[in-house]
Amino acid sequence: MKKAIITGVTGQDGAYLTELLLEKGYEVHGIKRRSSLINTERIDHLYEDTHVYNKKFFLHYGDLSDSSNLIRVVQNVQPDEIYNLGAMSHVRVSFDLPEYCADVDGIGTLRLMEAVRTLGLTEKTRIYQASTSELYGKVQEVPQSEKTPFYPRSPYAVAKMYAFWITVNYREAYNMFACNGILFNHESPQRGETFVTRKITRAVAKMALGLQDMMFMGNIHSQRDWGHAKDYVEGMYRILQHDTPEDFVLATGVTTKIKDFIIRAFERLHVELEFKGEGVDETAYVKSHDNTYAFKTGQQVLAIDPRYFRPTEVDLLIGDASKARNLLGWEPKYTWQSLCDEMIDSDVELFKKDTLLRKAGFEIKNQYE
Ligand code: NAP
Ligand code: G4F
């Protein structure tokens, strides 16, 4: 039985990867941060049902800013594989927390590499580093592949750039099986609530149920290559099963404007939008709807709030994943449209359930708020 450590186990990808590895028969050890509120909603179903996975899933307190803890966990587990998914992963927030982001996302990766090296596990333990399409930033080539030069545009991306190269360096210097997955944006119903896709699907679902009037967005003209997190964790796993340690881009090869994701999200609930104005004055209204939900014709549903703009933006991301397709046989199954539909449906159900419980007199705390 293989053993894996996952940092960032409580995050979107950590939850999907844990499920995948448990299904494959791994013993999984997740590293989670101490928090004042319980933060394991995404993995509770895996952790609590000990019958399903026969006690093969363990959680350890830890933090990428604490090397002694990382050494202790790695020493105790003696893992075959480590997936380093832990990070302060919000690009906009990294402008507010640049030093913390450098420490956790950059030096945190070094701490993990050093733990493996100093414990003499360089031949045994394979390491996956969660690198990102944000490295391409102000893109130097379209589409972006493993050969495209980097031009990071945020403290997050610069921190991840250090992590990328320290992974390459430890592979070359110490012959470690250490790989970067350069992953383009991937989303799911489990996506953090402040990333753009989830912010949109939550807001549209709430408007549909009459719980919210409109939403405020940032730059809706940037373009992203969106896939589903389920497909991408399968890619992470395949990267570590490959014969040789290499870096891989995972992407769908399709790029979409934030605005088009918004249009699709409303369409899923039978609403046609009309956009007016430009730049910070751009707005959107309900042009037509079929009365299934609480929308009203003429209702304003969108305005721009410059608070959500970034000091430096990444305007266009579109990945070329042909290396992963050819060497790993990796192909994404979801399109951005099927992803958007799944997220909308899931958020409508989430808020319907909350509304029913509230109506029945239960004082419920929405876990996502
Ligand atoms: P996420 O949902 O934000 O999860 C991040 C995880 O890291 C959470 O479990 C978080 O713990 C943990 N974490 C934060 N600070 C930490 C610290 N100091 N020490 C240990 N753990 C810490 O991110 P995700 O979308 O699953 O992404 C996973 C990884 O892939 C991240 O490294 C991200 O930068 C990278 N990535 C993501 C995408 C994407 O589109 N999703 C694309 C490319 C690369 P809490 O739950 O306690 O906050
Ligand atoms: O959803 P986002 O916050 O994701 P972003 O910045 O692309 O980063 C995500 O993907 C990266 C991979 O490329 C990961 F490395 C990273 O960890 C994270 O998972 O923003 C997407 C786009 C941006 O151009 C942003 O300016 O949406 C635009 N946007 C417009 N209005 C907004 C908003 N983003 C957010 N978060 N909130 C808005 O209101």
Coordinates of C-alpha atoms and ligand atoms in Angstrom, one line a residue:
M1 CA 0.0 0.0 0.0
K2 CA 1.4 3.4 -1.0
K3 CA 1.4 6.3 1.4
A4 CA 0.9 9.9 0.4
I5 CA 1.1 13.2 2.2
I6 CA -1.1 16.0 1.0
T7 CA -0.4 19.6 2.2
G8 CA -3.5 21.8 1.7
V9 CA -5.7 18.8 2.3
T10 CA -8.6 21.0 3.4
G11 CA -8.6 23.0 0.1
Q12 CA -10.5 22.3 -3.2
D13 CA -7.8 20.2 -4.8
G14 CA -6.8 18.5 -1.5
A15 CA -10.3 17.2 -1.1
Y16 CA -10.6 15.8 -4.6
L17 CA -7.1 14.3 -4.6
T18 CA -7.7 12.7 -1.2
E19 CA -10.8 11.0 -2.6
L20 CA -8.9 9.8 -5.7
L21 CA -6.0 8.4 -3.8
L22 CA -8.2 6.6 -1.2
E23 CA -10.1 5.1 -4.1
K24 CA -6.8 3.8 -5.5
G25 CA -6.0 2.2 -2.2
Y26 CA -3.5 4.7 -0.8
E27 CA -3.0 5.5 2.8
V28 CA -3.5 9.3 2.9
H29 CA -2.0 11.7 5.4
G30 CA -3.3 15.3 5.2
I31 CA -1.6 18.3 6.8
K32 CA -4.1 20.8 8.0
R33 CA -3.6 24.2 9.7
R34 CA -4.9 24.9 13.1
S35 CA -7.9 27.2 12.9
S36 CA -10.3 28.7 15.4
L37 CA -13.3 27.3 13.5
I38 CA -13.5 23.8 12.0
N39 CA -12.2 24.0 8.4
T40 CA -12.6 20.4 7.2
E41 CA -16.0 20.6 5.5
R42 CA -14.6 19.4 2.2
I43 CA -13.1 16.2 3.6
D44 CA -15.4 15.4 6.5
H45 CA -17.3 12.8 4.5
L46 CA -14.0 11.0 3.9
Y47 CA -12.6 11.3 7.4
E48 CA -15.7 10.5 9.4
D49 CA -16.8 7.4 7.4
T50 CA -14.0 5.1 8.7
H51 CA -15.9 2.0 7.3
V52 CA -15.6 3.2 3.7
Y53 CA -11.8 3.7 3.7
N54 CA -11.0 1.5 6.6
K55 CA -9.0 4.1 8.6
K56 CA -6.7 4.9 5.7
F57 CA -7.1 8.7 6.0
F58 CA -5.2 10.6 8.7
L59 CA -4.9 14.2 9.5
H60 CA -1.9 16.0 11.1
Y61 CA -1.7 19.5 12.3
G62 CA 0.9 21.4 10.4
D63 CA 1.9 24.6 8.5
L64 CA 4.2 25.2 5.6
S65 CA 5.8 28.0 7.7
D66 CA 7.0 25.5 10.3
S67 CA 9.8 23.2 9.1
S68 CA 10.2 21.3 12.3
N69 CA 6.6 20.1 12.0
L70 CA 7.1 19.2 8.3
I71 CA 10.1 17.1 9.2
R72 CA 8.2 15.3 11.9
V73 CA 5.3 14.4 9.7
V74 CA 7.5 13.3 6.8
Q75 CA 9.6 11.3 9.2
N76 CA 6.6 9.5 10.8
V77 CA 4.8 8.8 7.6
Q78 CA 7.8 7.9 5.3
P79 CA 5.7 8.7 2.3
D80 CA 6.0 7.4 -1.2
E81 CA 4.5 10.5 -2.6
I82 CA 4.0 14.1 -1.4
Y83 CA 1.5 16.5 -3.1
N84 CA 2.4 20.0 -2.0
L85 CA -1.0 21.8 -2.5
G86 CA -0.9 24.1 0.5
A87 CA -0.7 27.8 -0.4
M88 CA -2.1 31.2 0.1
S89 CA -3.7 30.8 -3.3
H90 CA -5.7 34.0 -3.8
V91 CA -4.0 36.3 -6.3
R92 CA -5.8 39.5 -5.3
V93 CA -5.1 38.8 -1.6
S94 CA -1.4 38.2 -2.3
F95 CA -1.1 42.0 -3.0
D96 CA -2.2 42.5 0.6
L97 CA -0.1 39.7 2.1
P98 CA 3.0 39.6 0.0
E99 CA 5.5 38.6 2.7
Y100 CA 3.3 35.8 4.1
C101 CA 2.6 34.6 0.6
A102 CA 6.3 34.4 -0.2
D103 CA 7.0 32.5 3.0
V104 CA 4.2 29.9 2.6
D105 CA 4.0 29.5 -1.2
G106 CA 7.7 30.0 -1.9
I107 CA 9.9 29.1 1.1
G108 CA 7.2 26.5 2.3
T109 CA 8.1 24.5 -0.8
L110 CA 11.8 24.6 0.1
R111 CA 11.0 23.5 3.6
L112 CA 9.3 20.4 2.3
M113 CA 12.1 19.6 -0.1
E114 CA 14.6 20.0 2.7
A115 CA 12.6 17.7 4.9
V116 CA 12.7 15.0 2.3
R117 CA 16.4 15.5 1.7
T118 CA 17.6 15.7 5.3
L119 CA 15.6 12.6 6.2
G120 CA 17.4 10.6 3.4
L121 CA 14.2 10.0 1.5
T122 CA 15.3 11.4 -1.9
E123 CA 15.2 8.0 -3.6
K124 CA 11.9 6.9 -2.0
T125 CA 9.7 10.0 -2.0
R126 CA 8.2 11.5 -5.2
I127 CA 7.1 15.2 -4.9
Y128 CA 4.4 17.0 -6.8
Q129 CA 4.6 20.8 -6.6
A130 CA 1.4 22.8 -7.3
S131 CA 2.7 25.3 -9.9
T132 CA 0.4 27.6 -11.8
S133 CA -0.4 29.2 -15.1
E134 CA -0.1 32.5 -13.1
L135 CA 3.6 32.1 -13.8
Y136 CA 2.9 33.1 -17.4
G137 CA 1.3 36.4 -16.3
K138 CA 1.9 38.9 -19.0
V139 CA 2.0 36.1 -21.5
Q140 CA 5.0 35.9 -23.8
E141 CA 3.3 33.3 -26.1
V142 CA -0.2 32.1 -27.0
P143 CA -1.0 29.3 -26.1
Q144 CA 1.3 28.7 -23.1
S145 CA 3.3 25.4 -22.9
E146 CA 6.1 24.1 -20.7
K147 CA 8.5 26.0 -23.0
T148 CA 6.8 29.4 -22.7
P149 CA 8.9 32.0 -20.6
F150 CA 7.4 33.2 -17.3
Y151 CA 6.4 36.8 -16.6
P152 CA 4.7 36.7 -13.1
R153 CA 2.4 39.6 -12.3
S154 CA 1.6 39.2 -8.6
P155 CA 3.3 38.5 -5.3
Y156 CA 1.5 35.1 -5.5
A157 CA 3.0 34.3 -8.9
V158 CA 6.5 35.5 -7.9
A159 CA 6.4 33.2 -4.8
K160 CA 5.2 30.3 -7.0
M161 CA 8.1 31.1 -9.4
Y162 CA 10.5 30.5 -6.6
A163 CA 8.7 27.2 -5.7
F164 CA 8.8 26.2 -9.4
W165 CA 12.6 26.6 -9.7
I166 CA 13.5 25.2 -6.3
T167 CA 11.6 22.1 -7.4
V168 CA 13.6 21.9 -10.7
N169 CA 16.8 22.6 -8.8
Y170 CA 16.3 19.8 -6.2
R171 CA 15.5 17.4 -9.0
E172 CA 18.7 18.3 -10.8
A173 CA 21.0 18.8 -7.8
Y174 CA 19.9 15.8 -5.7
N175 CA 18.3 13.6 -8.3
M176 CA 14.9 13.8 -6.6
F177 CA 11.7 12.8 -8.3
A178 CA 10.3 16.3 -8.0
C179 CA 7.8 17.6 -10.6
N180 CA 5.9 20.8 -11.3
G181 CA 2.3 20.6 -12.5
I182 CA 1.7 23.9 -14.2
L183 CA -2.0 23.9 -13.8
F184 CA -4.4 26.4 -15.5
N185 CA -7.5 27.5 -13.5
H186 CA -9.6 24.6 -12.3
E187 CA -12.9 25.0 -10.5
S188 CA -15.7 22.9 -9.0
P189 CA -18.7 23.2 -6.6
Q190 CA -16.0 23.0 -3.9
R191 CA -14.1 26.1 -5.2
G192 CA -13.4 28.8 -2.6
E193 CA -16.2 31.3 -2.5
T194 CA -14.1 34.3 -3.5
F195 CA -12.6 33.0 -6.7
V196 CA -14.5 34.4 -9.6
T197 CA -16.4 31.4 -10.9
R198 CA -17.8 30.5 -7.4
K199 CA -18.5 34.1 -6.6
I200 CA -20.6 34.2 -9.8
T201 CA -22.4 30.9 -9.3
R202 CA -23.2 31.6 -5.6
A203 CA -24.5 35.1 -6.5
V204 CA -26.6 33.9 -9.4
A205 CA -28.1 31.1 -7.3
K206 CA -28.9 33.5 -4.5
M207 CA -30.5 35.9 -6.9
A208 CA -32.6 33.0 -8.4
L209 CA -34.0 32.3 -4.9
G210 CA -34.6 36.0 -4.1
L211 CA -31.8 36.1 -1.5
Q212 CA -29.6 38.7 -3.2
D213 CA -30.3 41.5 -5.7
M214 CA -27.1 41.9 -7.7
M215 CA -23.4 41.3 -7.7
F216 CA -20.3 43.5 -7.9
M217 CA -17.4 42.3 -10.0
G218 CA -13.9 43.4 -11.0
N219 CA -12.4 43.0 -14.5
I220 CA -14.9 40.9 -16.4
H221 CA -12.9 41.1 -19.6
S222 CA -9.9 38.9 -18.6
Q223 CA -9.8 35.4 -20.0
R224 CA -9.2 32.1 -18.3
D225 CA -8.7 28.5 -19.4
W226 CA -11.1 26.8 -17.0
G227 CA -11.2 23.1 -16.3
H228 CA -12.8 20.9 -13.5
A229 CA -10.7 20.1 -10.4
K230 CA -11.7 16.4 -10.7
D231 CA -9.9 16.2 -14.1
Y232 CA -6.8 18.1 -12.7
V233 CA -6.2 15.9 -9.6
E234 CA -6.2 12.9 -12.0
G235 CA -3.4 14.7 -13.9
M236 CA -1.4 15.4 -10.7
Y237 CA -1.5 11.7 -9.9
R238 CA -0.4 10.7 -13.4
I239 CA 2.5 13.2 -13.2
L240 CA 3.9 11.3 -10.2
Q241 CA 3.4 7.9 -11.9
H242 CA 5.3 8.8 -15.0
D243 CA 8.7 7.0 -15.6
T244 CA 10.8 10.2 -15.3
P245 CA 10.3 13.3 -13.2
E246 CA 9.2 16.1 -15.5
D247 CA 7.1 19.3 -15.5
F248 CA 3.7 19.3 -17.2
V249 CA 1.1 21.8 -18.2
L250 CA -2.5 20.8 -17.5
A251 CA -5.1 22.9 -19.4
T252 CA -8.2 22.5 -21.6
G253 CA -6.9 24.7 -24.5
V254 CA -10.0 26.8 -24.5
T255 CA -10.1 30.4 -23.1
T256 CA -13.2 32.2 -22.0
K257 CA -14.0 35.7 -20.8
I258 CA -15.3 36.1 -17.2
K259 CA -18.3 37.9 -18.9
D260 CA -19.1 34.8 -20.9
F261 CA -19.1 32.7 -17.7
I262 CA -21.6 35.1 -16.2
I263 CA -23.8 34.9 -19.3
R264 CA -23.7 31.1 -19.1
A265 CA -24.5 31.0 -15.4
F266 CA -27.7 33.1 -16.0
E267 CA -28.6 31.1 -19.1
R268 CA -28.5 27.9 -17.0
L269 CA -31.4 29.4 -15.0
H270 CA -33.3 30.5 -18.2
V271 CA -32.3 34.2 -17.9
E272 CA -31.1 36.3 -20.8
L273 CA -29.0 39.4 -19.9
E274 CA -28.6 42.8 -21.5
F275 CA -25.3 44.6 -20.9
K276 CA -24.9 48.3 -21.0
G277 CA -22.0 50.7 -20.6
E278 CA -18.2 50.2 -20.6
G279 CA -15.3 49.9 -18.2
V280 CA -16.3 50.8 -14.6
D281 CA -19.7 51.8 -15.9
E282 CA -20.6 48.4 -17.3
T283 CA -23.8 47.0 -16.0
A284 CA -26.1 44.0 -16.7
Y285 CA -29.9 43.7 -16.5
V286 CA -32.4 40.8 -16.9
K287 CA -33.7 41.1 -20.4
S288 CA -36.0 38.0 -20.2
H289 CA -36.7 35.1 -17.8
D290 CA -39.2 32.3 -17.7
N291 CA -40.6 32.8 -14.2
T292 CA -39.0 29.6 -12.8
Y293 CA -37.0 31.7 -10.4
A294 CA -37.3 35.0 -8.6
F295 CA -35.7 37.2 -11.3
K296 CA -37.6 40.3 -12.5
T297 CA -37.4 41.8 -16.0
G298 CA -35.3 44.9 -16.0
Q299 CA -33.6 43.9 -12.7
Q300 CA -30.0 45.1 -12.5
V301 CA -27.9 42.1 -11.6
L302 CA -24.3 43.4 -12.2
A303 CA -22.1 46.4 -11.5
I304 CA -18.4 46.9 -11.6
D305 CA -16.5 47.7 -8.3
P306 CA -12.9 48.8 -8.9
R307 CA -12.1 47.4 -5.4
Y308 CA -11.8 44.0 -7.2
F309 CA -9.3 45.2 -9.8
R310 CA -5.7 44.0 -9.3
P311 CA -2.7 46.4 -9.5
T312 CA -1.3 44.2 -12.3
E313 CA -3.7 41.8 -14.1
V314 CA -3.2 38.6 -16.1
D315 CA -5.3 39.3 -19.1
L316 CA -5.2 36.1 -21.1
L317 CA -4.5 32.5 -20.2
I318 CA -4.8 29.6 -22.6
G319 CA -2.8 26.4 -22.1
D320 CA -1.3 23.8 -24.5
A321 CA -1.4 20.5 -22.7
S322 CA -0.2 18.4 -25.6
K323 CA 2.8 17.1 -23.5
A324 CA 0.5 15.7 -20.8
R325 CA -1.8 14.3 -23.5
N326 CA 1.0 12.5 -25.3
L327 CA 3.1 11.3 -22.3
L328 CA 0.4 10.8 -19.6
G329 CA -2.7 10.1 -21.7
W330 CA -4.3 12.9 -19.8
E331 CA -7.5 14.5 -21.3
P332 CA -9.9 16.8 -19.5
K333 CA -13.5 15.4 -19.6
Y334 CA -15.3 18.6 -18.6
T335 CA -15.9 21.6 -20.7
W336 CA -16.1 25.1 -19.1
Q337 CA -19.9 25.0 -19.9
S338 CA -20.5 21.7 -18.1
L339 CA -18.4 22.9 -15.2
C340 CA -20.4 26.1 -15.0
D341 CA -23.7 24.2 -15.1
E342 CA -22.6 21.8 -12.4
M343 CA -21.5 24.7 -10.1
I344 CA -24.8 26.6 -10.7
D345 CA -26.9 23.5 -10.0
S346 CA -24.9 22.8 -6.8
D347 CA -25.2 26.3 -5.5
V348 CA -29.0 26.5 -6.2
E349 CA -29.4 23.3 -4.2
L350 CA -27.2 24.6 -1.4
F351 CA -29.2 27.8 -1.0
K352 CA -32.6 26.0 -1.5
K353 CA -31.7 23.7 1.4
D354 CA -30.7 26.7 3.6
T355 CA -33.9 28.5 2.7
L356 CA -36.1 25.5 3.6
L357 CA -34.3 25.0 6.9
R358 CA -34.6 28.7 7.7
K359 CA -38.3 28.6 6.9
A360 CA -38.8 25.6 9.1
G361 CA -37.4 27.7 12.0
F362 CA -33.9 26.2 12.1
E363 CA -31.2 28.8 12.8
I364 CA -28.6 27.5 10.5
K365 CA -25.2 28.9 9.9
N366 CA -24.2 28.6 6.3
Q367 CA -20.9 26.9 6.2
Y368 CA -19.8 29.0 3.2
E369 CA -20.6 32.4 4.6
Ligands
NAP1 P1 -7.3 26.4 -1.9 O1 -8.7 25.8 -2.1 O2 -7.1 27.8 -1.6 O3 -6.6 25.5 -0.8 C1 -5.3 25.9 -0.3 C2 -5.0 24.9 0.8 O4 -3.7 25.4 1.4 C3 -6.0 24.9 2.0 O5 -6.1 23.6 2.5 C4 -5.3 25.9 3.0 O6 -5.7 25.6 4.3 C5 -3.9 25.5 2.8 N1 -2.9 26.4 3.4 C6 -3.0 27.8 3.3 N2 -2.0 28.3 4.0 C7 -1.3 27.3 4.5 C8 -0.1 27.2 5.3 N3 0.5 28.3 5.8 N4 0.3 26.0 5.7 C9 -0.3 24.8 5.2 N5 -1.4 24.9 4.5 C10 -1.9 26.1 4.1 O7 -6.5 26.1 -3.3 P2 -6.7 25.0 -4.4 O8 -7.6 25.7 -5.5 O9 -7.2 23.7 -3.9 O10 -5.3 24.9 -5.0 C11 -4.3 23.9 -4.6 C12 -2.9 24.4 -4.9 O11 -2.8 24.5 -6.3 C13 -2.5 25.7 -4.4 O12 -1.1 25.7 -4.1 C14 -2.8 26.7 -5.5 O13 -1.9 27.8 -5.4 C15 -2.4 25.8 -6.7 N6 -3.1 26.1 -8.0 C16 -4.4 26.2 -8.0 C17 -5.1 26.4 -9.2 C18 -6.6 26.5 -9.3 O14 -7.1 27.0 -10.3 N7 -7.3 26.0 -8.3 C19 -4.3 26.5 -10.4 C20 -3.0 26.4 -10.3 C21 -2.3 26.1 -9.1 P3 -7.1 26.3 4.9 O15 -8.2 25.4 4.5 O16 -6.8 26.2 6.4 O17 -7.2 27.7 4.4
G4F2 O1 -10.9 33.4 -10.0 P1 -9.7 34.3 -9.8 O2 -9.5 35.0 -8.5 O3 -8.5 33.4 -10.2 P2 -7.0 33.7 -10.7 O4 -6.5 35.1 -10.3 O5 -6.9 33.4 -12.1 O6 -6.2 32.7 -9.8 C1 -6.6 31.3 -9.7 O7 -6.0 30.6 -10.7 C2 -4.6 30.5 -10.8 C3 -4.2 29.6 -12.0 O8 -4.1 30.5 -13.1 C4 -4.1 29.8 -9.5 F1 -2.8 29.7 -9.5 C5 -4.6 30.7 -8.3 O9 -4.2 30.0 -7.1 C6 -6.1 30.8 -8.3 O10 -6.7 29.5 -8.1 O11 -9.7 35.4 -10.9 C7 -9.9 35.1 -12.3 C8 -10.1 36.4 -13.1 C9 -9.0 37.5 -12.8 O12 -8.7 38.1 -14.0 C10 -9.8 38.6 -12.0 O13 -9.3 39.9 -12.1 O14 -11.3 37.0 -12.7 C11 -11.2 38.4 -12.6 N1 -12.2 38.9 -11.7 C12 -13.2 39.8 -12.1 N2 -14.0 40.1 -11.0 C13 -12.4 38.6 -10.4 C14 -13.5 39.3 -10.0 N3 -11.8 37.7 -9.6 C15 -12.3 37.6 -8.3 N4 -11.6 36.7 -7.5 N5 -13.3 38.3 -7.8 C16 -14.0 39.2 -8.6 O15 -14.9 39.9 -8.2

